mmCIF file of C-alpha atoms and ligand atoms in Angstrom:
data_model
loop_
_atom_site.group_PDB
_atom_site.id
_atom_site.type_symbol
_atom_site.label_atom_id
_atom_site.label_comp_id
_atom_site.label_asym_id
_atom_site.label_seq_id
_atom_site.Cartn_x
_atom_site.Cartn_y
_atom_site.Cartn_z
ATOM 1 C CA UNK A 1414 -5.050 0.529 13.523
ATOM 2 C CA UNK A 1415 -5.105 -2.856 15.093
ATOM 3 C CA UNK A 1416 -2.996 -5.460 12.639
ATOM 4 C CA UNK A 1417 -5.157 -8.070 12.939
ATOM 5 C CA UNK A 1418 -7.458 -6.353 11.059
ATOM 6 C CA UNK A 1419 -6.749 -6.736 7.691
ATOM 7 C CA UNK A 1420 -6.492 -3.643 5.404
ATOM 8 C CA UNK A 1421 -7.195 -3.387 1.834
ATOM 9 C CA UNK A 1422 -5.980 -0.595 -0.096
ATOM 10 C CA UNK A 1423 -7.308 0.634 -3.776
ATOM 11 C CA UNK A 1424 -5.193 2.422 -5.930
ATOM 12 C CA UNK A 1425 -6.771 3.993 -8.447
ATOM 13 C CA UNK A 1426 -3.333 5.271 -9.933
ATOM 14 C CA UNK A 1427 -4.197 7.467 -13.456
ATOM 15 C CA UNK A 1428 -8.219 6.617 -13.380
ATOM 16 C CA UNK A 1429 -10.715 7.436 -14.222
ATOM 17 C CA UNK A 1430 -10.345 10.833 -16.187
ATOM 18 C CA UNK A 1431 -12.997 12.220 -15.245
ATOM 19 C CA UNK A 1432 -14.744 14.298 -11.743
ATOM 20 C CA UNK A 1433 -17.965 12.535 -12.580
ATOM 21 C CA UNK A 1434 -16.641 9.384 -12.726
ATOM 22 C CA UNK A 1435 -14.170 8.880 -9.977
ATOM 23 C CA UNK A 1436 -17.000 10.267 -7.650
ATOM 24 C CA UNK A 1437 -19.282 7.639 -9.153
ATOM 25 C CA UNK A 1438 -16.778 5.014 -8.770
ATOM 26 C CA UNK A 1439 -16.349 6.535 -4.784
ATOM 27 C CA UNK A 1440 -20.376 6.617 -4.253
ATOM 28 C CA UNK A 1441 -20.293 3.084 -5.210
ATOM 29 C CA UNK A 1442 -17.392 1.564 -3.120
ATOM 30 C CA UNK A 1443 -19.297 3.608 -0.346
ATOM 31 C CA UNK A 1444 -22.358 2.343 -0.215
ATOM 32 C CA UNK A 1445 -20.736 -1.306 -0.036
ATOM 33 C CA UNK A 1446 -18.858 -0.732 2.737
ATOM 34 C CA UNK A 1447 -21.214 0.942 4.832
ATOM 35 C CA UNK A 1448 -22.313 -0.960 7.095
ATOM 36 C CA UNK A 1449 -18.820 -3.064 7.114
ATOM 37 C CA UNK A 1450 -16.211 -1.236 9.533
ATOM 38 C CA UNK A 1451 -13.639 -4.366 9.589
ATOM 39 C CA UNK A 1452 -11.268 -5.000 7.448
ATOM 40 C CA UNK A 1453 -10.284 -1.373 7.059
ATOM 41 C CA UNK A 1454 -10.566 -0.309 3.341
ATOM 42 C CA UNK A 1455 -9.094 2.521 1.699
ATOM 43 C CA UNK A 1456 -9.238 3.939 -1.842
ATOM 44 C CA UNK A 1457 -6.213 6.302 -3.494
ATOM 45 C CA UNK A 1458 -7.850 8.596 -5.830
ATOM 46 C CA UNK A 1459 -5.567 10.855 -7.982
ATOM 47 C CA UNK A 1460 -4.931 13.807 -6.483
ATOM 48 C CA UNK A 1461 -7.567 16.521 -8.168
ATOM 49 C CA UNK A 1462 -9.943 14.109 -7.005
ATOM 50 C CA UNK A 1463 -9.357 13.790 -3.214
ATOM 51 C CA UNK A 1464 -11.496 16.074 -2.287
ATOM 52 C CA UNK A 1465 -14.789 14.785 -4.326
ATOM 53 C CA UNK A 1466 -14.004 11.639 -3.277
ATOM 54 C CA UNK A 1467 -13.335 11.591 0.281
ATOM 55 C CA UNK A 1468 -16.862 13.567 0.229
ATOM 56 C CA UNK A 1469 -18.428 10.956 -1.326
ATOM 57 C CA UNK A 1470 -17.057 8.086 1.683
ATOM 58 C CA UNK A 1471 -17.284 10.375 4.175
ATOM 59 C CA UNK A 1472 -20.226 8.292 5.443
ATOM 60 C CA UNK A 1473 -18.765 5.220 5.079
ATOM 61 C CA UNK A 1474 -16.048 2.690 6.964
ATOM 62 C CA UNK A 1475 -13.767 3.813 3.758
ATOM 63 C CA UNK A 1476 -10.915 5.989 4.543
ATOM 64 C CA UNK A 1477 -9.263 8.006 1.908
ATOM 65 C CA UNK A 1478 -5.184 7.376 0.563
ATOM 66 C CA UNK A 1479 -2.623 9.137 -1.888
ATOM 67 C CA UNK A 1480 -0.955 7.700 -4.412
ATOM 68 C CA UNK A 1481 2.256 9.988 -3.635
ATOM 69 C CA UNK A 1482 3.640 12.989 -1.484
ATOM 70 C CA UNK A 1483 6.043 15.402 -1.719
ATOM 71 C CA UNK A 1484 8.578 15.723 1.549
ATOM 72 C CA UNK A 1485 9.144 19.270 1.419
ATOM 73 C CA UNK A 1486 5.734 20.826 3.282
ATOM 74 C CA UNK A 1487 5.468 24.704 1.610
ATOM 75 C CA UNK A 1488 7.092 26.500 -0.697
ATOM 76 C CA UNK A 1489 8.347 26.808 -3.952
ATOM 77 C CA UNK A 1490 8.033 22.868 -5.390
ATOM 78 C CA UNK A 1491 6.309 23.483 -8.766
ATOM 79 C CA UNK A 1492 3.683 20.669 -9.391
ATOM 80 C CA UNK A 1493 4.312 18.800 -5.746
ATOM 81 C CA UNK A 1494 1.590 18.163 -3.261
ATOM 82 C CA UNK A 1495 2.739 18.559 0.566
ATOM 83 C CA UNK A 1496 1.788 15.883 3.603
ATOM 84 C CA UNK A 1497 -0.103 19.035 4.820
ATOM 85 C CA UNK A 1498 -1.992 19.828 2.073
ATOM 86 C CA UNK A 1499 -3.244 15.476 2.006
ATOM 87 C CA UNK A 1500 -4.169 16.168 5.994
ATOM 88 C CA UNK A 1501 -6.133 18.964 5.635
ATOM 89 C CA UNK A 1502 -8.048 16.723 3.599
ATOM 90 C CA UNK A 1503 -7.834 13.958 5.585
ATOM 91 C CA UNK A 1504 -6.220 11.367 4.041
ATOM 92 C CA UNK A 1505 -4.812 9.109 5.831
ATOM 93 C CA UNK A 1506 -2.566 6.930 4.082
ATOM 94 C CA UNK A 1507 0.043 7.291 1.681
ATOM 95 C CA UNK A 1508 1.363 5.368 -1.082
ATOM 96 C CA UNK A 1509 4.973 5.699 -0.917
ATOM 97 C CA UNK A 1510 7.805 4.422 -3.544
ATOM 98 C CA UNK A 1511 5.371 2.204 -5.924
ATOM 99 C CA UNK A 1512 7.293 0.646 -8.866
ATOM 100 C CA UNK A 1513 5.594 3.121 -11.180
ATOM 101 C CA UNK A 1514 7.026 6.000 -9.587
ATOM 102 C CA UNK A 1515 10.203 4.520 -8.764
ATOM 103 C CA UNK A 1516 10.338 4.084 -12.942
ATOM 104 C CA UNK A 1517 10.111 7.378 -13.277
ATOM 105 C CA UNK A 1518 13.414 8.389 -11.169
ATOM 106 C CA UNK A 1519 12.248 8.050 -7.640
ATOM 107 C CA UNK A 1520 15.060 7.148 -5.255
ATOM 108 C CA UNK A 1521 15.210 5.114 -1.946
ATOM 109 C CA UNK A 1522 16.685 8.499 -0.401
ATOM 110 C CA UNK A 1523 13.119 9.872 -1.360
ATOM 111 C CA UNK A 1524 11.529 7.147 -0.050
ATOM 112 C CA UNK A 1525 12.821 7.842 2.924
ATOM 113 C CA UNK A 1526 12.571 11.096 2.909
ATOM 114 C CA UNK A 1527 8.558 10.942 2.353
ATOM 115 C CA UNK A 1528 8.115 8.296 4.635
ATOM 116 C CA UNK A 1529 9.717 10.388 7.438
ATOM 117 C CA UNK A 1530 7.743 13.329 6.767
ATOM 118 C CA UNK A 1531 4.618 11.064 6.331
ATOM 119 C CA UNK A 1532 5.301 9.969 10.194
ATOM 120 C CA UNK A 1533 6.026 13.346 11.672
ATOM 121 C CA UNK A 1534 2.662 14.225 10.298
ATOM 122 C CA UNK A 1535 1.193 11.528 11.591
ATOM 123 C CA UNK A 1536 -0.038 9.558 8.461
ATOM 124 C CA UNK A 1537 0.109 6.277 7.508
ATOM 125 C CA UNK A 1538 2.949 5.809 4.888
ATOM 126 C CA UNK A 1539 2.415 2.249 3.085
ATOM 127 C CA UNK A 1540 5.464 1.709 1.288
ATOM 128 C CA UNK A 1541 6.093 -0.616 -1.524
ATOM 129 C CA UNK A 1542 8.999 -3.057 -2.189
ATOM 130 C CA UNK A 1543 9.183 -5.800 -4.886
ATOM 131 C CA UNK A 1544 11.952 -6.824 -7.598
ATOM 132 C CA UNK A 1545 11.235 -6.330 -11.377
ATOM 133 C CA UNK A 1546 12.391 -10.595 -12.005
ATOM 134 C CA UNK A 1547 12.360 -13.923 -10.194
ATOM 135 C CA UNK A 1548 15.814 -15.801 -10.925
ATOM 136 C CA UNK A 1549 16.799 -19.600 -10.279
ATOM 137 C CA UNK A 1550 19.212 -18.218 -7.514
ATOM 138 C CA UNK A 1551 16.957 -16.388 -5.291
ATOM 139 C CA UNK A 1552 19.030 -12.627 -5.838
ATOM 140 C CA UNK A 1553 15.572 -11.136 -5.556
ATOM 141 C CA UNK A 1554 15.195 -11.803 -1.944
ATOM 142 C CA UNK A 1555 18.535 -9.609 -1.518
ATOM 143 C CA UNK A 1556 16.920 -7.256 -3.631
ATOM 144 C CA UNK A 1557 14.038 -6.574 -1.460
ATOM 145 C CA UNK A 1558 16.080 -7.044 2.073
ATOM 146 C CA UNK A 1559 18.225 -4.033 0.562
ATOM 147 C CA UNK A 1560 15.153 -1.920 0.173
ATOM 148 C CA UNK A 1561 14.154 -2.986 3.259
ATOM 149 C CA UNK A 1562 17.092 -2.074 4.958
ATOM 150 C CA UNK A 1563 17.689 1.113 3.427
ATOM 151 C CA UNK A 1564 14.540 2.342 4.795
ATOM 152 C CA UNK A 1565 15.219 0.734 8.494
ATOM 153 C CA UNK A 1566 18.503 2.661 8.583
ATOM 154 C CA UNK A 1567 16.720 5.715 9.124
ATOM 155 C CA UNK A 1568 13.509 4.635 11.010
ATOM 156 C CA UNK A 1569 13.656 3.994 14.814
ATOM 157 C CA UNK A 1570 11.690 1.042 16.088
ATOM 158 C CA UNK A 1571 8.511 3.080 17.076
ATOM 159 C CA UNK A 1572 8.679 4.520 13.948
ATOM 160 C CA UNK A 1573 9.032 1.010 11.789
ATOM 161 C CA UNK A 1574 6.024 -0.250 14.054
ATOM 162 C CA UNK A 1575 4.009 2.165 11.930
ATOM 163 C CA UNK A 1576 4.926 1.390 8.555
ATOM 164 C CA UNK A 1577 2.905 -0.601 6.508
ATOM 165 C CA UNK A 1578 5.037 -2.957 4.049
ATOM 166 C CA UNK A 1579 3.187 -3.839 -0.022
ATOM 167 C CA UNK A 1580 5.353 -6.470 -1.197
ATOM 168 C CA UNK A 1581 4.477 -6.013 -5.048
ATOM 169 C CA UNK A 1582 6.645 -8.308 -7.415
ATOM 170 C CA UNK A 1583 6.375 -5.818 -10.269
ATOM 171 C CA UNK A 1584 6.330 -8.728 -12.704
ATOM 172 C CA UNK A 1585 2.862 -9.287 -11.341
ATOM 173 C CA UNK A 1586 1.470 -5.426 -11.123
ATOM 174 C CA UNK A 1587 -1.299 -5.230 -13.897
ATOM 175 C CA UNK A 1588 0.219 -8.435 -15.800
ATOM 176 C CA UNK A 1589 -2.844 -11.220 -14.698
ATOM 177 C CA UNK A 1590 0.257 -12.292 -13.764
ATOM 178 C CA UNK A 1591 -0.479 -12.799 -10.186
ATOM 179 C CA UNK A 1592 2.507 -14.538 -7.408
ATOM 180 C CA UNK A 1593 0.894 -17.725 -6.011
ATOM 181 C CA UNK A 1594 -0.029 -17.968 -2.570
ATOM 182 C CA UNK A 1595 3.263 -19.951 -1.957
ATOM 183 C CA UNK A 1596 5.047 -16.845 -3.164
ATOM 184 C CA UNK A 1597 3.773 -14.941 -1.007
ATOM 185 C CA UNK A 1598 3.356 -16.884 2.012
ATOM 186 C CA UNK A 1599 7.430 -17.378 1.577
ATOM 187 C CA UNK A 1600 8.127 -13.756 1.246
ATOM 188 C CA UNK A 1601 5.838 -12.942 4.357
ATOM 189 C CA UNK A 1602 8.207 -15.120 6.221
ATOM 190 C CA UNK A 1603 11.555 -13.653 4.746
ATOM 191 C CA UNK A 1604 10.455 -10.031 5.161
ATOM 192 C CA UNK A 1605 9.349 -11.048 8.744
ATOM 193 C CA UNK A 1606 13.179 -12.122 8.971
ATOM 194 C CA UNK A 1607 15.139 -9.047 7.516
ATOM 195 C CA UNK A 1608 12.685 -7.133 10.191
ATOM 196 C CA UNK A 1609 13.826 -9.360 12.882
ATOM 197 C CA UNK A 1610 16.821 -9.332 12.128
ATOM 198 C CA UNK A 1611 17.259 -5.463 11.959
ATOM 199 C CA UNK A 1612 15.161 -4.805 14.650
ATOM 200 C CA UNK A 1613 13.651 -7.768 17.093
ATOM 201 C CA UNK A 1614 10.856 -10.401 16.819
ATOM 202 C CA UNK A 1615 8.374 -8.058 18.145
ATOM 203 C CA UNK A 1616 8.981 -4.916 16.071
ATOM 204 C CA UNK A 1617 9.339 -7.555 12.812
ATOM 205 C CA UNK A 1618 5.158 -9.070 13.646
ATOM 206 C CA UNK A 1619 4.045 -5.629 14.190
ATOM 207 C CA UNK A 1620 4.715 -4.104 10.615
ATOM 208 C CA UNK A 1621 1.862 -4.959 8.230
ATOM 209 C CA UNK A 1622 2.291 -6.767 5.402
ATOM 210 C CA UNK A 1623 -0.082 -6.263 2.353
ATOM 211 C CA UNK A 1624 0.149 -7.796 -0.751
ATOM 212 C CA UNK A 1625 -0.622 -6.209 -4.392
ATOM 213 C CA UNK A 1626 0.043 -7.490 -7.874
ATOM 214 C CA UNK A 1627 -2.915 -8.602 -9.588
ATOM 215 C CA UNK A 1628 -5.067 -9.288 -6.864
ATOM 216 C CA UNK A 1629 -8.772 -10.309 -8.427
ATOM 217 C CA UNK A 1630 -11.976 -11.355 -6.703
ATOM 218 C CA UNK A 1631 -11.113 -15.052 -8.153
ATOM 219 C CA UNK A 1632 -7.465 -14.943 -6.387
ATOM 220 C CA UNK A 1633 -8.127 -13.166 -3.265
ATOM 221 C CA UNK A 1634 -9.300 -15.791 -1.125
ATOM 222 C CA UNK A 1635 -6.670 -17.980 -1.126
ATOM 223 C CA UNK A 1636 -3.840 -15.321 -1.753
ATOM 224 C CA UNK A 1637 -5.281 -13.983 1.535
ATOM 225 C CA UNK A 1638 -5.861 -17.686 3.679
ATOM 226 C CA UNK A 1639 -2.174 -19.384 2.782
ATOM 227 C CA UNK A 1640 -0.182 -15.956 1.679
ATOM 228 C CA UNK A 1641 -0.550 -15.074 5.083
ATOM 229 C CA UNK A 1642 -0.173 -11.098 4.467
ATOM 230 C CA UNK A 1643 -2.358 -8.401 6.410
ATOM 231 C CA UNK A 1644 -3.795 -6.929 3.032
ATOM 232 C CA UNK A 1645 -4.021 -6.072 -0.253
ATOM 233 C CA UNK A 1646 -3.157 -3.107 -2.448
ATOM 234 C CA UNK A 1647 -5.448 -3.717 -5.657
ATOM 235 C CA UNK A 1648 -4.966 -1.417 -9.180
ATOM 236 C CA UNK A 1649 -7.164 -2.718 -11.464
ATOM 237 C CA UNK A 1650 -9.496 -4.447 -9.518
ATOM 238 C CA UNK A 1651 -10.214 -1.689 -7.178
ATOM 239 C CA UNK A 1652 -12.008 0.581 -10.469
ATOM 240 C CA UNK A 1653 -14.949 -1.148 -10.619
ATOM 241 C CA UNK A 1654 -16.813 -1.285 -7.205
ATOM 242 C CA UNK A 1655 -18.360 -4.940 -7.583
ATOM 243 C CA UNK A 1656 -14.632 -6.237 -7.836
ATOM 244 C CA UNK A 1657 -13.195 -4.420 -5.112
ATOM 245 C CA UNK A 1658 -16.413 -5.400 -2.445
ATOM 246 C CA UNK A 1659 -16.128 -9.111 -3.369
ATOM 247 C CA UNK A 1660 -12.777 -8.515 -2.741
ATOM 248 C CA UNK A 1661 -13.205 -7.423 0.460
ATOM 249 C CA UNK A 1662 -15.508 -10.043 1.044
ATOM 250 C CA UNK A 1663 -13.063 -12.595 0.075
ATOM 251 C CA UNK A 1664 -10.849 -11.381 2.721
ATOM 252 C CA UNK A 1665 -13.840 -10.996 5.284
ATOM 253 C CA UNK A 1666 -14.632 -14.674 4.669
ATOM 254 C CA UNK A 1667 -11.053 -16.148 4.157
HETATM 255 P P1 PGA B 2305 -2.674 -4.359 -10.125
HETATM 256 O O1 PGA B 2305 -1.825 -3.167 -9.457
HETATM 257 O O2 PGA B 2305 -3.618 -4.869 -9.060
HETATM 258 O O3 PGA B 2305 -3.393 -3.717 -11.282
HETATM 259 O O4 PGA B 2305 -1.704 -5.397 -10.539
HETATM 260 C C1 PGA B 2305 -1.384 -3.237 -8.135
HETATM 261 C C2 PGA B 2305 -0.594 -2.013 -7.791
HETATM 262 O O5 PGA B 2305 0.161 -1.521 -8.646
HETATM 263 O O6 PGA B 2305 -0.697 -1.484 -6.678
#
């Protein structure tokens, strides 16, 4: 996956609630990205509907995500779903530590944990950081260079180099309430300096950075020219296919 492509992630997290529908909604993302095989683009259906839906892209450029893992692989984990079990259906990235979940009681020791096993498996774990508030004093930046670093403490360069960072102020997830493109070019910078300084200048350029918070077809363009990040990850844009393509083609343009 060459960084300089830029890749935009949909995440369809509890839609729609129906078969029918989320292969619909696949068929149609499908058959606008055909023909387009840069930037990468990826949808995460709920889980029931990985299958159907990675059916439905298999003939496209669109490559199929989860919204979640579990970091044990087999065994007795009542209602989990194991990096094995998303390979064998070929997904190939993972959503890992989104606000929502972390809401409901997920740690940054599973984080970690889920990342790790994401790696070993060789999947691409895209892992999401972003404070709940902005305040006058600029704590949130420590906030995020503390999740940052508590998943560098157990990831080896190599292994960091293959970790793709969503910055997602969760103020802004599904609020309208999108960051401006001066938030986010200044947050590409300061995550680009907790890497460096944790790692080196090389390792810190070579993580991608995506964006996602209320990314729309009427934002993208210049969230995606002056915020200066690698990608999106779109919710509620990404469920109807028109929105998603023209964002796509926002970035394709931008
Ligand atoms: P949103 O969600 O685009 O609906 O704000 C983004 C996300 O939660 O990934």
């Amino acid at each position: 996956m060459k960084k300089t492509v830029p890749l935009i992630v949909g995440n369809w997290k509890l839609n729609p609630v129906t078969l029918s529908d989320a292969s619909d909604l696949a068929k149609a993302i499908a058959r606008k990205q055909k023909s387009i095989s840069e930037p990468y683009v990826a949808v995460a259906p709920p889980f029931p509907y990985l299958a159907e839906v990675g059916k439905k892209i298999a003939k496209s450029s669109v490559q199929l995500a989860s919204q979640d893992v579990y970091f044990k692989n087999i065994g007795a984990y009542t209602g989990e779903v194991s990096v094995l079990q998303l390979k064998d259906l070929e997904v190939e990235y993972v959503i890992i530590g989104h606000s929502e979940r972390r809401a409901m009681g997920e740690s940054n020791e599973d984080v970690r944990q889920k990342v790790l096993t994401v790696l070993k498996h060789r999947l691409v774990p895209i892992v999401c950081v972003g404070e709940r508030e902005r305040d006058d004093q600029g704590n949130f930046f420590t906030f995020i260079e503390d999740q940052i670093r508590n998943l560098a403490e157990v990831l080896s360069v190599a292994e960091m180099k293959k970790v793709v960072l969503a910055y997602e102020p969760i103020w802004a997830i599904g609020t309208g309430n999108t960051a401006t493109a001066e938030d986010v070019k200044e947050m590409q910078i300061f995550i680009v300096s907790v890497l460096t300084r944790i790692y080196d200048r090389p390792t810190a350029k070579s993580v991608r950075l995506l964006y996602g918070g209320s990314v729309t077809p009427q934002n993208a363009t210049e969230l995606h020219k002056e915020g200066d990040m690698n990608g999106f990850l779109v919710g509620g844009s990404s469920l109807k296919a028109e929105d998603f393509s023209d964002i796509v083609k926002a970035v394709v343009q931008s």
